[in-house]
Amino acid sequence: MASCCYPADLFSWVQNLPPITEWQTNSMSICICSSSSSSQPSLNLSVTKNLQTPSVSFSIVANFSLSFSLWTSKPIKTNSKSLKLLDDETISSFLINLIEDVLSYSSNKCKSSIRVPKLDFGSNFKDMFNLAFLTVSFLICIYEAPADLRSECLASLKTELTNCRLREGSKSLMKIIGSNLEEQWMRSINLAITNWTSELEVTNRILKTPSPLFSYSFSTFEFWKVQLYCPVIAMDIESSSNPLADERLLFSLRHHQLEGVIQFNYRVIIQEKWVDVIATIDNIRCDVIRLVNETLMAKQGVGTEEKHFPSRISLHLTPIMQTNITSVSVGKSSDNPTREIELEKSIETSFDPPNTFLGLKLSVGETVSTSMKPWKFEESVHGYSAILNWFLHDSMDGREVSSSKPSKMALINPKAWFKDRYASAHRPFTKQGGVVFARDEYGNGIKWKVDKSAIGKTMDWEIKGWIWLTYWPNKYRTFYSETRRLEFREIVRLTIA
């Protein structure tokens, strides 16, 4: 019989397991999650001793009337002289194995020499261990669990993975393993969520993926950073065209994730009668990254070049407590496009037949050319919130891409800017299809004037944002287009000193 632990503190259970010599049976287990009905199956974590060697194996077990294993760890050696089944070093190695198992579920792995570092016991080790084990359970549940167990357990696991403690554990773990492995970790999770959501859509059920599961922020060294990930399939659809995309195109569009980075530098300058808090853009980066390899994308989809692209980014920076704020100032928006008008006039004369007037033909031709940057930047203020907006414009007619769709004539025009958009010399994206907005172009910054009574206090700022992704056909022949939107919210802080 499994003991019950909700929310699941798997670390404490593993850490306090007695040595094998004290076991009454060959295995012990704990409930990871269960259905609301006591008669329904549950998902358990089980530990079993190996009779041939002094080692144990952990398993994730579907607990039906006849239980069966969905996942089993590598054998873990035990120390017969220890008062507990596993010592700290062994548990640390076990955590590394769990992390490597999560990374192995990424279909789009890159060859790399980067390895998971040794993890020492620290203040957040418990939360990191629980996060890793519940993430493995989440993936196993999606790919291996029977249908009558999957739904409720996934809902329970999603709730646990988004609680405050595990969000902090996630932040600590991502900092330790580094950005490259973090991206692979998120691709593993978001590929699984994409597969799960696709399965739910078949039955007309919708999964709302909360952005806190895929975003985090930190403040350090006069620097704010927000990192976010979201599978494209989980983003809200703002608009889509008819007819609907065919299944192969849908496969390509769905199997991508948005990866975003928002970085600000900030300074605190103490003046004689007030304090200036200045935030300047360091880097705003958005990329749309495929979740499966090229072979699968070509086999089940329509290739790697059909995907969404960033079309609009909106950021709101707001001090949470505004008692000490006296004003906010922003810089200018990017210049409006120049409009050049050329007039061509010509006069033609000809001799007409007799008994007619001399014909004088006047032809006036007017050519209008517009010079426009594909991305327009605007700054504005609402209360004490600074609002930053980047809009992508159609270079053919000047319309905002996120709120419009191309005409059918534009879709079949091979010279339209959005055709061959990842290879053209005038593309508004990076070669990989993302965008980078750097400080060299948006460096004026935002300035809040703060009362000197705030000196010595720590103040919180909210970074709230929206990112729009749009699909217009690239090389594939289709009239389908759509725009999706993601909303996120994170808190950063600074000390007035």
PDB file of C-alpha atoms in Angstrom, residues 177-391:
ATOM      1  CA  ILE A 177      22.622  23.771 -15.661  1.00  0.00           C
ATOM      2  CA  GLY A 178      23.108  26.857 -17.854  1.00  0.00           C
ATOM      3  CA  SER A 179      21.199  28.376 -20.750  1.00  0.00           C
ATOM      4  CA  ASN A 180      22.021  25.751 -23.400  1.00  0.00           C
ATOM      5  CA  LEU A 181      20.693  22.841 -21.341  1.00  0.00           C
ATOM      6  CA  GLU A 182      17.811  25.015 -20.140  1.00  0.00           C
ATOM      7  CA  GLU A 183      16.666  25.421 -23.765  1.00  0.00           C
ATOM      8  CA  GLN A 184      16.885  21.657 -24.315  1.00  0.00           C
ATOM      9  CA  TRP A 185      14.960  21.069 -21.053  1.00  0.00           C
ATOM     10  CA  MET A 186      12.144  23.378 -22.172  1.00  0.00           C
ATOM     11  CA  ARG A 187      12.043  21.827 -25.652  1.00  0.00           C
ATOM     12  CA  SER A 188      11.525  18.417 -24.036  1.00  0.00           C
ATOM     13  CA  ILE A 189       8.627  19.699 -21.925  1.00  0.00           C
ATOM     14  CA  ASN A 190       7.024  21.762 -24.670  1.00  0.00           C
ATOM     15  CA  LEU A 191       7.221  18.952 -27.208  1.00  0.00           C
ATOM     16  CA  ALA A 192       5.330  16.772 -24.730  1.00  0.00           C
ATOM     17  CA  ILE A 193       2.758  19.535 -24.126  1.00  0.00           C
ATOM     18  CA  THR A 194       2.354  19.975 -27.886  1.00  0.00           C
ATOM     19  CA  ASN A 195       1.642  16.272 -28.269  1.00  0.00           C
ATOM     20  CA  TRP A 196      -0.758  16.329 -25.310  1.00  0.00           C
ATOM     21  CA  THR A 197      -2.605  19.412 -26.590  1.00  0.00           C
ATOM     22  CA  SER A 198      -2.918  17.888 -30.064  1.00  0.00           C
ATOM     23  CA  GLU A 199      -4.481  14.827 -28.462  1.00  0.00           C
ATOM     24  CA  LEU A 200      -6.937  16.988 -26.486  1.00  0.00           C
ATOM     25  CA  GLU A 201      -7.935  18.957 -29.573  1.00  0.00           C
ATOM     26  CA  VAL A 202      -9.046  15.741 -31.250  1.00  0.00           C
ATOM     27  CA  THR A 203     -11.609  15.362 -28.457  1.00  0.00           C
ATOM     28  CA  ASN A 204     -12.486  19.102 -28.573  1.00  0.00           C
ATOM     29  CA  ARG A 205     -10.895  19.797 -25.195  1.00  0.00           C
ATOM     30  CA  ILE A 206      -8.597  22.763 -24.727  1.00  0.00           C
ATOM     31  CA  LEU A 207      -5.550  22.945 -22.469  1.00  0.00           C
ATOM     32  CA  LYS A 208      -4.644  26.410 -21.228  1.00  0.00           C
ATOM     33  CA  THR A 209      -0.916  26.441 -20.622  1.00  0.00           C
ATOM     34  CA  PRO A 210      -0.117  29.006 -17.925  1.00  0.00           C
ATOM     35  CA  SER A 211       2.877  31.164 -18.741  1.00  0.00           C
ATOM     36  CA  PRO A 212       4.326  30.902 -15.181  1.00  0.00           C
ATOM     37  CA  LEU A 213       5.304  27.322 -16.036  1.00  0.00           C
ATOM     38  CA  PHE A 214       7.537  28.629 -18.803  1.00  0.00           C
ATOM     39  CA  SER A 215       8.794  32.007 -17.627  1.00  0.00           C
ATOM     40  CA  TYR A 216      10.931  33.343 -14.834  1.00  0.00           C
ATOM     41  CA  SER A 217      12.816  36.509 -13.952  1.00  0.00           C
ATOM     42  CA  PHE A 218      15.736  37.617 -11.851  1.00  0.00           C
ATOM     43  CA  SER A 219      17.382  40.861 -10.803  1.00  0.00           C
ATOM     44  CA  THR A 220      21.129  41.128 -10.300  1.00  0.00           C
ATOM     45  CA  PHE A 221      24.087  43.462 -10.910  1.00  0.00           C
ATOM     46  CA  GLU A 222      21.897  46.392 -12.041  1.00  0.00           C
ATOM     47  CA  PHE A 223      20.292  44.024 -14.509  1.00  0.00           C
ATOM     48  CA  TRP A 224      16.746  42.691 -15.045  1.00  0.00           C
ATOM     49  CA  LYS A 225      16.082  39.582 -17.084  1.00  0.00           C
ATOM     50  CA  VAL A 226      12.903  37.754 -18.069  1.00  0.00           C
ATOM     51  CA  GLN A 227      13.243  34.383 -19.804  1.00  0.00           C
ATOM     52  CA  LEU A 228      10.157  32.799 -21.323  1.00  0.00           C
ATOM     53  CA  TYR A 229       9.170  29.728 -23.292  1.00  0.00           C
ATOM     54  CA  CYS A 230       5.810  28.735 -24.721  1.00  0.00           C
ATOM     55  CA  PRO A 231       4.788  26.106 -27.269  1.00  0.00           C
ATOM     56  CA  VAL A 232       3.099  27.798 -30.221  1.00  0.00           C
ATOM     57  CA  ILE A 233       0.105  25.479 -29.894  1.00  0.00           C
ATOM     58  CA  ALA A 234      -0.614  26.883 -26.402  1.00  0.00           C
ATOM     59  CA  MET A 235      -0.713  30.534 -27.515  1.00  0.00           C
ATOM     60  CA  ASP A 236      -4.086  32.247 -27.937  1.00  0.00           C
ATOM     61  CA  ILE A 237      -5.299  32.546 -31.538  1.00  0.00           C
ATOM     62  CA  GLU A 238      -6.121  36.183 -32.315  1.00  0.00           C
ATOM     63  CA  SER A 239      -7.070  35.694 -35.955  1.00  0.00           C
ATOM     64  CA  SER A 240      -6.957  32.978 -38.592  1.00  0.00           C
ATOM     65  CA  SER A 241      -8.037  32.734 -42.196  1.00  0.00           C
ATOM     66  CA  ASN A 242     -10.210  30.280 -44.013  1.00  0.00           C
ATOM     67  CA  PRO A 243      -9.773  27.701 -45.321  1.00  0.00           C
ATOM     68  CA  LEU A 244      -8.028  25.997 -42.425  1.00  0.00           C
ATOM     69  CA  ALA A 245      -4.501  24.720 -42.857  1.00  0.00           C
ATOM     70  CA  ASP A 246      -4.061  21.147 -44.015  1.00  0.00           C
ATOM     71  CA  GLU A 247      -2.728  18.536 -41.586  1.00  0.00           C
ATOM     72  CA  ARG A 248       0.850  18.645 -42.856  1.00  0.00           C
ATOM     73  CA  LEU A 249       1.026  22.422 -42.547  1.00  0.00           C
ATOM     74  CA  LEU A 250      -0.589  22.261 -39.092  1.00  0.00           C
ATOM     75  CA  PHE A 251       2.079  19.790 -37.990  1.00  0.00           C
ATOM     76  CA  SER A 252       4.833  22.214 -39.003  1.00  0.00           C
ATOM     77  CA  LEU A 253       3.162  25.225 -37.391  1.00  0.00           C
ATOM     78  CA  ARG A 254       2.371  23.430 -34.133  1.00  0.00           C
ATOM     79  CA  HIS A 255       5.752  21.855 -33.509  1.00  0.00           C
ATOM     80  CA  HIS A 256       7.571  25.046 -32.617  1.00  0.00           C
ATOM     81  CA  GLN A 257       8.039  27.013 -29.433  1.00  0.00           C
ATOM     82  CA  LEU A 258       8.533  30.688 -28.709  1.00  0.00           C
ATOM     83  CA  GLU A 259      11.761  31.448 -26.856  1.00  0.00           C
ATOM     84  CA  GLY A 260      12.039  35.002 -25.573  1.00  0.00           C
ATOM     85  CA  VAL A 261      14.528  37.048 -23.566  1.00  0.00           C
ATOM     86  CA  ILE A 262      13.825  40.520 -22.188  1.00  0.00           C
ATOM     87  CA  GLN A 263      16.865  42.240 -20.667  1.00  0.00           C
ATOM     88  CA  PHE A 264      17.086  45.711 -19.141  1.00  0.00           C
ATOM     89  CA  ASN A 265      19.981  47.517 -17.497  1.00  0.00           C
ATOM     90  CA  TYR A 266      19.035  49.843 -14.680  1.00  0.00           C
ATOM     91  CA  ARG A 267      20.809  52.581 -12.730  1.00  0.00           C
ATOM     92  CA  VAL A 268      19.963  54.383  -9.509  1.00  0.00           C
ATOM     93  CA  ILE A 269      21.284  57.955  -9.415  1.00  0.00           C
ATOM     94  CA  ILE A 270      20.842  59.896  -6.181  1.00  0.00           C
ATOM     95  CA  GLN A 271      20.314  63.590  -6.902  1.00  0.00           C
ATOM     96  CA  GLU A 272      20.228  66.433  -4.371  1.00  0.00           C
ATOM     97  CA  LYS A 273      16.445  66.441  -3.915  1.00  0.00           C
ATOM     98  CA  TRP A 274      15.273  63.218  -5.586  1.00  0.00           C
ATOM     99  CA  VAL A 275      16.427  59.874  -6.976  1.00  0.00           C
ATOM    100  CA  ASP A 276      16.500  58.894 -10.668  1.00  0.00           C
ATOM    101  CA  VAL A 277      15.793  55.277 -11.579  1.00  0.00           C
ATOM    102  CA  ILE A 278      16.769  54.720 -15.208  1.00  0.00           C
ATOM    103  CA  ALA A 279      16.024  51.522 -17.156  1.00  0.00           C
ATOM    104  CA  THR A 280      17.534  51.007 -20.600  1.00  0.00           C
ATOM    105  CA  ILE A 281      17.031  48.198 -23.091  1.00  0.00           C
ATOM    106  CA  ASP A 282      19.905  45.761 -23.208  1.00  0.00           C
ATOM    107  CA  ASN A 283      18.382  43.061 -25.446  1.00  0.00           C
ATOM    108  CA  ILE A 284      14.921  42.001 -26.551  1.00  0.00           C
ATOM    109  CA  ARG A 285      15.122  38.668 -28.362  1.00  0.00           C
ATOM    110  CA  CYS A 286      12.383  36.438 -29.745  1.00  0.00           C
ATOM    111  CA  ASP A 287      12.942  33.209 -31.629  1.00  0.00           C
ATOM    112  CA  VAL A 288      10.572  30.560 -32.971  1.00  0.00           C
ATOM    113  CA  ILE A 289      12.367  27.224 -32.565  1.00  0.00           C
ATOM    114  CA  ARG A 290      11.221  23.870 -33.916  1.00  0.00           C
ATOM    115  CA  LEU A 291      10.589  21.087 -31.421  1.00  0.00           C
ATOM    116  CA  VAL A 292      11.237  18.139 -33.735  1.00  0.00           C
ATOM    117  CA  ASN A 293      14.122  17.283 -36.015  1.00  0.00           C
ATOM    118  CA  GLU A 294      14.331  18.120 -39.721  1.00  0.00           C
ATOM    119  CA  THR A 295      13.614  14.534 -40.790  1.00  0.00           C
ATOM    120  CA  LEU A 296      10.301  14.356 -38.926  1.00  0.00           C
ATOM    121  CA  MET A 297       9.359  17.878 -40.020  1.00  0.00           C
ATOM    122  CA  ALA A 298       9.873  16.905 -43.661  1.00  0.00           C
ATOM    123  CA  LYS A 299       8.077  13.566 -43.278  1.00  0.00           C
ATOM    124  CA  GLN A 300       4.964  14.668 -41.378  1.00  0.00           C
ATOM    125  CA  GLY A 301       5.053  18.411 -42.014  1.00  0.00           C
ATOM    126  CA  VAL A 302       5.908  20.683 -44.924  1.00  0.00           C
ATOM    127  CA  GLY A 303       9.524  21.369 -44.033  1.00  0.00           C
ATOM    128  CA  THR A 304      11.384  23.618 -41.646  1.00  0.00           C
ATOM    129  CA  GLU A 305      10.752  26.966 -43.368  1.00  0.00           C
ATOM    130  CA  GLU A 306       7.016  27.146 -42.662  1.00  0.00           C
ATOM    131  CA  LYS A 307       6.624  28.632 -39.216  1.00  0.00           C
ATOM    132  CA  HIS A 308       5.373  31.693 -37.375  1.00  0.00           C
ATOM    133  CA  PHE A 309       7.428  34.857 -37.088  1.00  0.00           C
ATOM    134  CA  PRO A 310       7.370  37.659 -34.458  1.00  0.00           C
ATOM    135  CA  SER A 311       5.086  40.467 -35.632  1.00  0.00           C
ATOM    136  CA  ARG A 312       4.579  42.613 -32.525  1.00  0.00           C
ATOM    137  CA  ILE A 313       6.038  42.962 -29.026  1.00  0.00           C
ATOM    138  CA  SER A 314       4.543  45.084 -26.254  1.00  0.00           C
ATOM    139  CA  LEU A 315       6.138  45.633 -22.835  1.00  0.00           C
ATOM    140  CA  HIS A 316       4.767  47.525 -19.817  1.00  0.00           C
ATOM    141  CA  LEU A 317       7.185  48.475 -17.011  1.00  0.00           C
ATOM    142  CA  THR A 318       5.350  49.540 -13.871  1.00  0.00           C
ATOM    143  CA  PRO A 319       6.527  50.280 -10.293  1.00  0.00           C
ATOM    144  CA  ILE A 320       4.300  48.209  -7.977  1.00  0.00           C
ATOM    145  CA  MET A 321       4.261  50.666  -5.065  1.00  0.00           C
ATOM    146  CA  GLN A 322       3.845  54.163  -6.461  1.00  0.00           C
ATOM    147  CA  THR A 323       3.726  56.250  -3.268  1.00  0.00           C
ATOM    148  CA  ASN A 324       7.289  57.507  -3.744  1.00  0.00           C
ATOM    149  CA  ILE A 325       7.120  57.969  -7.544  1.00  0.00           C
ATOM    150  CA  THR A 326       6.774  61.560  -8.768  1.00  0.00           C
ATOM    151  CA  SER A 327       7.115  61.242 -12.567  1.00  0.00           C
ATOM    152  CA  VAL A 328       8.149  59.025 -15.475  1.00  0.00           C
ATOM    153  CA  SER A 329       9.835  60.091 -18.711  1.00  0.00           C
ATOM    154  CA  VAL A 330      10.351  58.135 -21.939  1.00  0.00           C
ATOM    155  CA  GLY A 331      12.357  58.701 -25.103  1.00  0.00           C
ATOM    156  CA  LYS A 332      11.070  59.386 -28.581  1.00  0.00           C
ATOM    157  CA  SER A 333       9.552  56.786 -30.858  1.00  0.00           C
ATOM    158  CA  SER A 334      11.220  55.822 -34.122  1.00  0.00           C
ATOM    159  CA  ASP A 335      10.791  58.299 -36.969  1.00  0.00           C
ATOM    160  CA  ASN A 336       7.848  58.070 -39.316  1.00  0.00           C
ATOM    161  CA  PRO A 337       8.754  56.790 -42.786  1.00  0.00           C
ATOM    162  CA  THR A 338       9.827  59.329 -45.364  1.00  0.00           C
ATOM    163  CA  ARG A 339       7.518  59.626 -48.331  1.00  0.00           C
ATOM    164  CA  GLU A 340       9.026  60.588 -51.668  1.00  0.00           C
ATOM    165  CA  ILE A 341       6.762  61.668 -54.544  1.00  0.00           C
ATOM    166  CA  GLU A 342       8.036  61.858 -58.121  1.00  0.00           C
ATOM    167  CA  LEU A 343       6.002  63.506 -60.912  1.00  0.00           C
ATOM    168  CA  GLU A 344       6.726  62.655 -64.515  1.00  0.00           C
ATOM    169  CA  LYS A 345       5.118  64.847 -67.204  1.00  0.00           C
ATOM    170  CA  SER A 346       5.389  64.548 -70.935  1.00  0.00           C
ATOM    171  CA  ILE A 347       3.843  66.424 -73.854  1.00  0.00           C
ATOM    172  CA  GLU A 348       3.269  64.666 -77.152  1.00  0.00           C
ATOM    173  CA  THR A 349       2.249  66.373 -80.397  1.00  0.00           C
ATOM    174  CA  SER A 350       1.000  64.802 -83.559  1.00  0.00           C
ATOM    175  CA  PHE A 351      -0.417  65.820 -86.900  1.00  0.00           C
ATOM    176  CA  ASP A 352      -4.082  64.847 -87.186  1.00  0.00           C
ATOM    177  CA  PRO A 353      -6.065  64.409 -90.396  1.00  0.00           C
ATOM    178  CA  PRO A 354      -7.355  67.540 -92.183  1.00  0.00           C
ATOM    179  CA  ASN A 355     -10.307  69.521 -90.738  1.00  0.00           C
ATOM    180  CA  THR A 356      -9.280  68.681 -87.154  1.00  0.00           C
ATOM    181  CA  PHE A 357      -7.507  70.687 -84.541  1.00  0.00           C
ATOM    182  CA  LEU A 358      -3.861  70.133 -83.833  1.00  0.00           C
ATOM    183  CA  GLY A 359      -3.783  67.424 -81.160  1.00  0.00           C
ATOM    184  CA  LEU A 360      -1.819  68.120 -78.032  1.00  0.00           C
ATOM    185  CA  LYS A 361      -1.574  65.162 -75.690  1.00  0.00           C
ATOM    186  CA  LEU A 362      -0.582  65.728 -72.069  1.00  0.00           C
ATOM    187  CA  SER A 363       0.458  62.739 -70.012  1.00  0.00           C
ATOM    188  CA  VAL A 364       1.125  63.155 -66.302  1.00  0.00           C
ATOM    189  CA  GLY A 365       2.588  60.207 -64.467  1.00  0.00           C
ATOM    190  CA  GLU A 366       2.948  60.081 -60.675  1.00  0.00           C
ATOM    191  CA  THR A 367       5.138  57.578 -58.865  1.00  0.00           C
ATOM    192  CA  VAL A 368       4.837  57.300 -55.092  1.00  0.00           C
ATOM    193  CA  SER A 369       7.612  55.460 -53.250  1.00  0.00           C
ATOM    194  CA  THR A 370       7.684  54.835 -49.507  1.00  0.00           C
ATOM    195  CA  SER A 371      10.840  54.299 -47.493  1.00  0.00           C
ATOM    196  CA  MET A 372       9.951  52.419 -44.318  1.00  0.00           C
ATOM    197  CA  LYS A 373      11.751  50.357 -41.733  1.00  0.00           C
ATOM    198  CA  PRO A 374       9.995  47.016 -41.322  1.00  0.00           C
ATOM    199  CA  TRP A 375       9.943  47.473 -37.526  1.00  0.00           C
ATOM    200  CA  LYS A 376       8.583  50.639 -35.912  1.00  0.00           C
ATOM    201  CA  PHE A 377       9.273  51.368 -32.247  1.00  0.00           C
ATOM    202  CA  GLU A 378       6.971  53.473 -30.066  1.00  0.00           C
ATOM    203  CA  GLU A 379       7.224  54.628 -26.454  1.00  0.00           C
ATOM    204  CA  SER A 380       4.350  55.997 -24.419  1.00  0.00           C
ATOM    205  CA  VAL A 381       3.214  56.409 -20.807  1.00  0.00           C
ATOM    206  CA  HIS A 382       0.093  55.344 -18.948  1.00  0.00           C
ATOM    207  CA  GLY A 383       0.107  56.575 -15.346  1.00  0.00           C
ATOM    208  CA  TYR A 384       3.559  55.597 -14.104  1.00  0.00           C
ATOM    209  CA  SER A 385       3.794  52.683 -16.571  1.00  0.00           C
ATOM    210  CA  ALA A 386       6.267  52.972 -19.434  1.00  0.00           C
ATOM    211  CA  ILE A 387       4.908  51.247 -22.549  1.00  0.00           C
ATOM    212  CA  LEU A 388       7.256  49.963 -25.253  1.00  0.00           C
ATOM    213  CA  ASN A 389       5.890  48.665 -28.556  1.00  0.00           C
ATOM    214  CA  TRP A 390       7.545  47.151 -31.604  1.00  0.00           C
ATOM    215  CA  PHE A 391       5.324  46.749 -34.702  1.00  0.00           C
TER     216      PHE A 391
END
